[in-house]
PDB file of C-alpha atoms and ligand atoms in Angstrom:
ATOM      1  CA  MET A   1      32.049   4.147  -5.444  1.00 52.00           C
ATOM      2  CA  ALA A   2      32.807   2.727  -8.848  1.00 60.00           C
ATOM      3  CA  SER A   3      32.911   4.911 -11.925  1.00 80.00           C
ATOM      4  CA  VAL A   4      31.854   3.860 -15.383  1.00 90.00           C
ATOM      5  CA  THR A   5      34.326   3.093 -18.146  1.00 95.00           C
ATOM      6  CA  GLN A   6      34.262   4.295 -21.733  1.00 96.00           C
ATOM      7  CA  HIS A   7      33.353   0.759 -22.725  1.00 97.00           C
ATOM      8  CA  GLN A   8      30.333   0.803 -20.413  1.00 97.00           C
ATOM      9  CA  ILE A   9      29.201   4.167 -21.783  1.00 96.00           C
ATOM     10  CA  GLN A  10      29.464   2.743 -25.283  1.00 97.00           C
ATOM     11  CA  LYS A  11      27.435  -0.309 -24.215  1.00 97.00           C
ATOM     12  CA  PHE A  12      24.740   1.942 -22.729  1.00 97.00           C
ATOM     13  CA  ARG A  13      24.512   3.869 -26.009  1.00 97.00           C
ATOM     14  CA  GLU A  14      24.091   0.635 -27.948  1.00 98.00           C
ATOM     15  CA  ASP A  15      21.711  -1.214 -25.647  1.00 98.00           C
ATOM     16  CA  GLY A  16      19.793   1.552 -23.880  1.00 97.00           C
ATOM     17  CA  PHE A  17      20.610   0.120 -20.466  1.00 98.00           C
ATOM     18  CA  LEU A  18      23.649  -0.608 -18.337  1.00 98.00           C
ATOM     19  CA  VAL A  19      24.119  -3.085 -15.509  1.00 97.00           C
ATOM     20  CA  LEU A  20      26.496  -2.087 -12.720  1.00 97.00           C
ATOM     21  CA  GLU A  21      26.866  -5.001 -10.324  1.00 96.00           C
ATOM     22  CA  HIS A  22      27.709  -4.329  -6.668  1.00 95.00           C
ATOM     23  CA  PHE A  23      27.292  -0.574  -6.971  1.00 96.00           C
ATOM     24  CA  PHE A  24      25.954  -0.339  -3.412  1.00 97.00           C
ATOM     25  CA  THR A  25      27.048  -2.320  -0.356  1.00 97.00           C
ATOM     26  CA  ALA A  26      24.737  -4.762   1.429  1.00 97.00           C
ATOM     27  CA  GLU A  27      24.627  -2.324   4.365  1.00 97.00           C
ATOM     28  CA  GLU A  28      23.495   0.519   2.128  1.00 97.00           C
ATOM     29  CA  CYS A  29      20.758  -1.704   0.672  1.00 97.00           C
ATOM     30  CA  ASP A  30      19.572  -2.760   4.134  1.00 96.00           C
ATOM     31  CA  SER A  31      19.488   0.831   5.258  1.00 96.00           C
ATOM     32  CA  MET A  32      17.309   1.763   2.249  1.00 95.00           C
ATOM     33  CA  ARG A  33      15.014  -1.208   2.884  1.00 92.00           C
ATOM     34  CA  ASN A  34      14.661  -0.327   6.555  1.00 93.00           C
ATOM     35  CA  GLN A  35      13.722   3.213   5.694  1.00 91.00           C
ATOM     36  CA  ILE A  36      11.097   2.002   3.195  1.00 87.00           C
ATOM     37  CA  GLN A  37       9.684  -0.413   5.747  1.00 86.00           C
ATOM     38  CA  ARG A  38       9.434   2.342   8.346  1.00 88.00           C
ATOM     39  CA  ILE A  39       7.561   4.601   5.913  1.00 85.00           C
ATOM     40  CA  VAL A  40       5.190   1.788   4.928  1.00 82.00           C
ATOM     41  CA  SER A  41       4.491   0.801   8.529  1.00 82.00           C
ATOM     42  CA  GLU A  42       3.523   4.393   9.293  1.00 83.00           C
ATOM     43  CA  MET A  43       1.470   4.955   6.156  1.00 78.00           C
ATOM     44  CA  GLU A  44      -1.994   6.390   6.445  1.00 76.00           C
ATOM     45  CA  VAL A  45      -4.015   6.018   3.281  1.00 72.00           C
ATOM     46  CA  PRO A  46      -7.486   7.530   3.065  1.00 68.00           C
ATOM     47  CA  PRO A  47      -9.902   4.805   1.879  1.00 65.00           C
ATOM     48  CA  HIS A  48     -10.871   6.688  -1.273  1.00 58.00           C
ATOM     49  CA  CYS A  49      -7.210   6.941  -2.245  1.00 62.00           C
ATOM     50  CA  ARG A  50      -6.371   3.253  -2.171  1.00 65.00           C
ATOM     51  CA  THR A  51      -5.216   3.315  -5.714  1.00 60.00           C
ATOM     52  CA  GLU A  52      -3.878   0.368  -7.652  1.00 60.00           C
ATOM     53  CA  PHE A  53      -1.002   1.306  -9.922  1.00 58.00           C
ATOM     54  CA  SER A  54      -0.713  -0.297 -13.316  1.00 59.00           C
ATOM     55  CA  THR A  55       0.946   0.584 -16.565  1.00 64.00           C
ATOM     56  CA  LYS A  56      -1.815  -1.130 -18.478  1.00 65.00           C
ATOM     57  CA  GLU A  57      -3.717   1.625 -20.135  1.00 64.00           C
ATOM     58  CA  GLU A  58      -7.301   0.737 -19.401  1.00 56.00           C
ATOM     59  CA  GLU A  59      -6.728  -0.457 -15.901  1.00 59.00           C
ATOM     60  CA  GLN A  60      -4.767   2.634 -15.102  1.00 59.00           C
ATOM     61  CA  LEU A  61      -7.434   4.965 -16.361  1.00 55.00           C
ATOM     62  CA  ARG A  62     -10.114   3.124 -14.447  1.00 51.00           C
ATOM     63  CA  ALA A  63      -8.195   2.654 -11.225  1.00 55.00           C
ATOM     64  CA  GLN A  64      -6.935   6.187 -10.990  1.00 53.00           C
ATOM     65  CA  GLY A  65     -10.152   7.742 -12.071  1.00 47.00           C
ATOM     66  CA  SER A  66     -10.269  11.392 -11.197  1.00 41.00           C
ATOM     67  CA  SER A  67      -8.344  10.857  -7.979  1.00 56.00           C
ATOM     68  CA  ASP A  68      -5.913  13.672  -7.427  1.00 64.00           C
ATOM     69  CA  TYR A  69      -4.053  11.404  -5.042  1.00 67.00           C
ATOM     70  CA  PHE A  70      -1.992  10.411  -8.060  1.00 69.00           C
ATOM     71  CA  LEU A  71      -1.605  13.778  -9.757  1.00 72.00           C
ATOM     72  CA  THR A  72      -0.522  15.586  -6.617  1.00 73.00           C
ATOM     73  CA  SER A  73       2.085  13.046  -5.596  1.00 73.00           C
ATOM     74  CA  GLY A  74       5.007  15.128  -6.908  1.00 70.00           C
ATOM     75  CA  ASP A  75       6.104  16.448  -3.524  1.00 71.00           C
ATOM     76  CA  LYS A  76       4.742  13.751  -1.233  1.00 73.00           C
ATOM     77  CA  ILE A  77       5.176  10.077  -0.565  1.00 70.00           C
ATOM     78  CA  ARG A  78       2.118   8.358  -1.953  1.00 69.00           C
ATOM     79  CA  PHE A  79       1.289   4.665  -1.955  1.00 69.00           C
ATOM     80  CA  PHE A  80       0.211   2.520  -4.873  1.00 69.00           C
ATOM     81  CA  PHE A  81      -0.841  -1.054  -4.377  1.00 68.00           C
ATOM     82  CA  GLU A  82      -0.472  -4.394  -6.039  1.00 65.00           C
ATOM     83  CA  LYS A  83      -3.554  -5.819  -7.636  1.00 67.00           C
ATOM     84  CA  GLY A  84      -5.660  -7.987  -5.404  1.00 71.00           C
ATOM     85  CA  VAL A  85      -4.489  -6.606  -2.065  1.00 72.00           C
ATOM     86  CA  LEU A  86      -7.612  -4.536  -1.464  1.00 73.00           C
ATOM     87  CA  ASP A  87     -11.178  -5.732  -1.484  1.00 75.00           C
ATOM     88  CA  GLU A  88     -13.926  -3.814  -3.289  1.00 69.00           C
ATOM     89  CA  ARG A  89     -14.376  -1.549  -0.299  1.00 70.00           C
ATOM     90  CA  GLY A  90     -10.677  -0.688  -0.066  1.00 70.00           C
ATOM     91  CA  ASN A  91      -9.906  -2.904   2.935  1.00 75.00           C
ATOM     92  CA  PHE A  92      -6.530  -4.623   3.046  1.00 78.00           C
ATOM     93  CA  LEU A  93      -6.675  -8.343   2.298  1.00 78.00           C
ATOM     94  CA  ILE A  94      -3.024  -8.925   3.235  1.00 74.00           C
ATOM     95  CA  PRO A  95      -0.636  -7.254   5.727  1.00 74.00           C
ATOM     96  CA  LYS A  96      -0.026  -3.714   4.533  1.00 70.00           C
ATOM     97  CA  GLU A  97       3.760  -4.069   4.591  1.00 69.00           C
ATOM     98  CA  LYS A  98       3.339  -6.615   1.804  1.00 70.00           C
ATOM     99  CA  SER A  99       0.776  -4.626  -0.128  1.00 67.00           C
ATOM    100  CA  ILE A 100       2.802  -1.991  -1.908  1.00 67.00           C
ATOM    101  CA  SER A 101       3.519  -2.167  -5.600  1.00 57.00           C
ATOM    102  CA  LYS A 102       7.016  -3.511  -6.088  1.00 48.00           C
ATOM    103  CA  ILE A 103       7.995  -0.228  -7.681  1.00 46.00           C
ATOM    104  CA  GLY A 104       8.218  -2.470 -10.694  1.00 46.00           C
ATOM    105  CA  HIS A 105       6.734  -2.565 -14.117  1.00 48.00           C
ATOM    106  CA  VAL A 106       4.678  -5.419 -15.323  1.00 65.00           C
ATOM    107  CA  THR A 107       3.773  -4.516 -18.870  1.00 81.00           C
ATOM    108  CA  PRO A 108       6.351  -3.446 -21.461  1.00 89.00           C
ATOM    109  CA  HIS A 109       6.791   0.309 -21.648  1.00 90.00           C
ATOM    110  CA  GLN A 110       9.135   3.215 -22.235  1.00 92.00           C
ATOM    111  CA  ASP A 111       9.624   5.617 -19.329  1.00 92.00           C
ATOM    112  CA  ALA A 112       9.382   8.582 -21.713  1.00 92.00           C
ATOM    113  CA  THR A 113       5.705   7.685 -22.219  1.00 91.00           C
ATOM    114  CA  PHE A 114       5.097   8.802 -18.649  1.00 90.00           C
ATOM    115  CA  LEU A 115       7.880  11.366 -18.192  1.00 92.00           C
ATOM    116  CA  HIS A 116       7.990  13.550 -21.251  1.00 92.00           C
ATOM    117  CA  THR A 117      10.731  16.050 -21.992  1.00 93.00           C
ATOM    118  CA  GLN A 118      11.544  18.329 -24.882  1.00 91.00           C
ATOM    119  CA  PRO A 119      13.857  17.287 -26.484  1.00 91.00           C
ATOM    120  CA  LEU A 120      12.744  13.735 -25.997  1.00 88.00           C
ATOM    121  CA  GLY A 121      14.579  11.277 -23.812  1.00 81.00           C
ATOM    122  CA  ARG A 122      16.473  13.550 -21.442  1.00 91.00           C
ATOM    123  CA  ILE A 123      15.655  11.268 -18.530  1.00 94.00           C
ATOM    124  CA  LEU A 124      17.657   8.437 -17.066  1.00 96.00           C
ATOM    125  CA  GLY A 125      16.170   5.786 -14.807  1.00 96.00           C
ATOM    126  CA  PHE A 126      18.065   4.386 -11.819  1.00 96.00           C
ATOM    127  CA  TRP A 127      16.916   0.972 -10.602  1.00 96.00           C
ATOM    128  CA  ILE A 128      18.630  -0.318  -7.476  1.00 96.00           C
ATOM    129  CA  ALA A 129      18.240  -3.965  -6.463  1.00 96.00           C
ATOM    130  CA  LEU A 130      17.830  -3.911  -2.685  1.00 95.00           C
ATOM    131  CA  GLU A 131      17.616  -7.715  -2.812  1.00 95.00           C
ATOM    132  CA  ASP A 132      18.707 -10.247  -5.409  1.00 96.00           C
ATOM    133  CA  ALA A 133      16.467  -9.899  -8.485  1.00 94.00           C
ATOM    134  CA  THR A 134      16.054 -13.119 -10.444  1.00 94.00           C
ATOM    135  CA  ARG A 135      13.929 -14.390 -13.305  1.00 92.00           C
ATOM    136  CA  GLU A 136      11.661 -16.001 -10.731  1.00 90.00           C
ATOM    137  CA  ASN A 137      11.052 -12.994  -8.511  1.00 88.00           C
ATOM    138  CA  GLY A 138      10.612 -10.277 -11.092  1.00 88.00           C
ATOM    139  CA  CYS A 139      13.895  -8.972 -12.472  1.00 93.00           C
ATOM    140  CA  LEU A 140      13.845  -6.420 -15.301  1.00 95.00           C
ATOM    141  CA  TRP A 141      13.725  -7.448 -18.964  1.00 96.00           C
ATOM    142  CA  PHE A 142      14.848  -5.255 -21.876  1.00 97.00           C
ATOM    143  CA  ILE A 143      14.744  -5.142 -25.656  1.00 97.00           C
ATOM    144  CA  PRO A 144      18.360  -4.166 -26.381  1.00 98.00           C
ATOM    145  CA  GLY A 145      18.654  -1.237 -28.778  1.00 97.00           C
ATOM    146  CA  SER A 146      14.952  -0.343 -28.604  1.00 95.00           C
ATOM    147  CA  HIS A 147      15.725   3.183 -27.374  1.00 95.00           C
ATOM    148  CA  THR A 148      16.556   4.506 -30.826  1.00 92.00           C
ATOM    149  CA  SER A 149      13.142   4.585 -32.450  1.00 84.00           C
ATOM    150  CA  GLY A 150      11.287   7.212 -30.415  1.00 87.00           C
ATOM    151  CA  ILE A 151       8.077   6.752 -28.451  1.00 89.00           C
ATOM    152  CA  THR A 152       4.689   5.689 -29.704  1.00 87.00           C
ATOM    153  CA  ARG A 153       2.431   7.039 -27.004  1.00 90.00           C
ATOM    154  CA  ARG A 154       2.329   9.531 -24.193  1.00 91.00           C
ATOM    155  CA  MET A 155       0.371   9.722 -20.996  1.00 90.00           C
ATOM    156  CA  VAL A 156      -0.879  13.256 -20.495  1.00 91.00           C
ATOM    157  CA  ARG A 157      -3.078  15.056 -17.996  1.00 88.00           C
ATOM    158  CA  ALA A 158      -6.655  15.035 -19.175  1.00 84.00           C
ATOM    159  CA  ALA A 159      -8.571  18.279 -19.649  1.00 81.00           C
ATOM    160  CA  SER A 160     -10.307  19.364 -16.484  1.00 75.00           C
ATOM    161  CA  GLY A 161     -13.814  18.027 -16.310  1.00 72.00           C
ATOM    162  CA  SER A 162     -12.819  14.722 -17.900  1.00 72.00           C
ATOM    163  CA  SER A 163     -13.871  11.541 -16.200  1.00 69.00           C
ATOM    164  CA  THR A 164     -10.248  10.457 -15.880  1.00 73.00           C
ATOM    165  CA  CYS A 165      -7.217  12.392 -14.686  1.00 78.00           C
ATOM    166  CA  VAL A 166      -4.866  11.157 -17.387  1.00 83.00           C
ATOM    167  CA  GLU A 167      -5.218   9.882 -20.912  1.00 86.00           C
ATOM    168  CA  PHE A 168      -3.010   8.278 -23.522  1.00 89.00           C
ATOM    169  CA  VAL A 169      -2.113   9.860 -26.834  1.00 91.00           C
ATOM    170  CA  GLY A 170      -0.919   7.409 -29.463  1.00 92.00           C
ATOM    171  CA  SER A 171      -1.007   3.675 -29.162  1.00 88.00           C
ATOM    172  CA  GLU A 172       1.020   0.964 -27.564  1.00 82.00           C
ATOM    173  CA  PRO A 173       2.706  -1.308 -30.091  1.00 87.00           C
ATOM    174  CA  ALA A 174       2.597  -5.065 -29.663  1.00 89.00           C
ATOM    175  CA  TYR A 175       6.085  -6.050 -28.594  1.00 92.00           C
ATOM    176  CA  ASP A 176       7.622  -9.345 -29.590  1.00 93.00           C
ATOM    177  CA  ASN A 177       8.174 -11.185 -26.323  1.00 93.00           C
ATOM    178  CA  SER A 178      11.077 -13.143 -27.771  1.00 96.00           C
ATOM    179  CA  GLN A 179      13.108  -9.927 -28.109  1.00 97.00           C
ATOM    180  CA  PHE A 180      13.274  -9.305 -24.373  1.00 97.00           C
ATOM    181  CA  ILE A 181      16.313 -10.427 -22.432  1.00 97.00           C
ATOM    182  CA  PRO A 182      16.248 -10.843 -18.637  1.00 97.00           C
ATOM    183  CA  LEU A 183      18.709  -8.939 -16.476  1.00 97.00           C
ATOM    184  CA  PRO A 184      19.003 -10.779 -13.183  1.00 97.00           C
ATOM    185  CA  ILE A 185      21.135  -8.782 -10.767  1.00 97.00           C
ATOM    186  CA  SER A 186      22.373  -9.334  -7.253  1.00 97.00           C
ATOM    187  CA  LYS A 187      21.646  -7.191  -4.222  1.00 97.00           C
ATOM    188  CA  GLY A 188      23.363  -3.827  -4.473  1.00 98.00           C
ATOM    189  CA  GLY A 189      23.387  -3.789  -8.258  1.00 98.00           C
ATOM    190  CA  LEU A 190      22.293  -0.729 -10.225  1.00 97.00           C
ATOM    191  CA  ILE A 191      20.641  -0.723 -13.645  1.00 98.00           C
ATOM    192  CA  LEU A 192      20.662   2.505 -15.660  1.00 98.00           C
ATOM    193  CA  ILE A 193      17.642   2.804 -17.947  1.00 97.00           C
ATOM    194  CA  HIS A 194      17.507   5.022 -21.036  1.00 96.00           C
ATOM    195  CA  GLY A 195      14.250   6.997 -21.174  1.00 95.00           C
ATOM    196  CA  GLU A 196      13.149   5.369 -24.416  1.00 95.00           C
ATOM    197  CA  VAL A 197      14.284   1.774 -24.012  1.00 96.00           C
ATOM    198  CA  VAL A 198      11.480  -0.811 -23.873  1.00 95.00           C
ATOM    199  CA  HIS A 199      11.504  -2.766 -20.629  1.00 95.00           C
ATOM    200  CA  LYS A 200       9.206  -4.748 -18.370  1.00 92.00           C
ATOM    201  CA  SER A 201       9.213  -7.056 -15.405  1.00 89.00           C
ATOM    202  CA  GLU A 202       7.262 -10.238 -14.914  1.00 83.00           C
ATOM    203  CA  LEU A 203       5.116 -10.824 -11.883  1.00 78.00           C
ATOM    204  CA  ASN A 204       6.929 -12.208  -8.883  1.00 78.00           C
ATOM    205  CA  SER A 205       5.904 -15.836  -8.888  1.00 75.00           C
ATOM    206  CA  SER A 206       8.391 -16.906  -6.227  1.00 80.00           C
ATOM    207  CA  GLY A 207       8.201 -16.996  -2.458  1.00 80.00           C
ATOM    208  CA  SER A 208      10.921 -14.374  -2.047  1.00 82.00           C
ATOM    209  CA  SER A 209      10.508 -10.628  -2.147  1.00 81.00           C
ATOM    210  CA  ARG A 210      12.318  -8.478  -4.646  1.00 85.00           C
ATOM    211  CA  HIS A 211      12.577  -5.007  -3.222  1.00 87.00           C
ATOM    212  CA  ALA A 212      13.970  -2.327  -5.464  1.00 90.00           C
ATOM    213  CA  PHE A 213      14.323   1.433  -5.291  1.00 91.00           C
ATOM    214  CA  THR A 214      13.921   3.394  -8.466  1.00 90.00           C
ATOM    215  CA  PHE A 215      13.943   7.044  -9.472  1.00 91.00           C
ATOM    216  CA  HIS A 216      14.579   9.203 -12.503  1.00 93.00           C
ATOM    217  CA  VAL A 217      17.007  11.995 -13.225  1.00 95.00           C
ATOM    218  CA  MET A 218      16.511  14.606 -15.946  1.00 95.00           C
ATOM    219  CA  GLU A 219      19.241  16.472 -17.814  1.00 93.00           C
ATOM    220  CA  ALA A 220      17.886  19.939 -17.082  1.00 91.00           C
ATOM    221  CA  LYS A 221      20.197  21.942 -19.332  1.00 92.00           C
ATOM    222  CA  ASP A 222      18.284  23.126 -22.407  1.00 94.00           C
ATOM    223  CA  THR A 223      15.431  20.756 -21.549  1.00 94.00           C
ATOM    224  CA  SER A 224      11.812  21.477 -20.754  1.00 94.00           C
ATOM    225  CA  TRP A 225       9.678  19.249 -18.561  1.00 94.00           C
ATOM    226  CA  SER A 226       6.239  18.778 -20.081  1.00 93.00           C
ATOM    227  CA  LYS A 227       3.446  20.571 -18.246  1.00 92.00           C
ATOM    228  CA  GLU A 228       1.267  17.667 -19.371  1.00 91.00           C
ATOM    229  CA  ASN A 229       3.211  15.119 -17.322  1.00 92.00           C
ATOM    230  CA  TRP A 230       1.304  13.615 -14.412  1.00 88.00           C
ATOM    231  CA  LEU A 231       4.274  14.365 -12.169  1.00 89.00           C
ATOM    232  CA  GLN A 232       4.945  18.039 -11.530  1.00 89.00           C
ATOM    233  CA  PRO A 233       7.356  19.877  -9.268  1.00 89.00           C
ATOM    234  CA  THR A 234       5.726  22.133  -6.686  1.00 87.00           C
ATOM    235  CA  PRO A 235       6.822  25.387  -5.021  1.00 87.00           C
ATOM    236  CA  GLU A 236       7.386  23.427  -1.795  1.00 85.00           C
ATOM    237  CA  LEU A 237       9.463  20.782  -3.536  1.00 85.00           C
ATOM    238  CA  PRO A 238      10.959  21.801  -6.869  1.00 87.00           C
ATOM    239  CA  PHE A 239      13.002  19.127  -8.613  1.00 89.00           C
ATOM    240  CA  PRO A 240      16.329  19.261  -6.739  1.00 89.00           C
ATOM    241  CA  SER A 241      19.442  19.987  -8.802  1.00 91.00           C
ATOM    242  CA  LEU A 242      22.260  17.456  -8.593  1.00 89.00           C
ATOM    243  CA  TYR A 243      24.771  19.994  -9.862  1.00 85.00           C
ATOM    244  CA  THR A 244      24.739  23.479 -11.309  1.00 76.00           C
TER     245      THR A 244
HETATM  246 FE1  FE2 B   1      10.173   1.895 -16.306  1.00 52.95          FE
END
């Protein structure tokens, strides 16, 4: 497995992201895709939990409502769907293996809005292209250097008794679309994402899928994980340590 160079670390500090091409082999990607497909083919989703996931504030609040399906997903595999795959009654309109959200982001955002730490920005996103990601099928876009100016809003758990399970504090700035640069990457590539860098992905308008696997890692030393985050560790599944 490749290691990163001093130059790459420097680039990450400047840009807020780092592209590592060919980090995983094609076989490793296929194995991850197969595992995802097996989980999806076996998924059982209660009708009242057929939640559409969106980073758009209003839609998110409405779609998630008071469903604890979302808030209790910390130690379970839960499924969030693309828009338009379920009818009003929660029935699938397309085959369920094609229904899952692309684990992608449509609207511009900073991960630290959703995963808050004290001090800020102790999280690092890993985004693995399990297939070629292109401008046509929904690769990531970034505003280079946008990780240095803090965050403007946070998503927090709403007080119990509220009509929604989460709410936003602060406001989302209007980003200048011309500042985003696309980062197409071939299968097996890894993109490291600073917790405060502004990024997005466009909708997949092509005929080819763009599967990706993404997760976040937190620097736990001298860091606290906000109790107001939607995602919480549980006694059954605490956040696993990568090293001690
Ligand atoms: Fe993100």
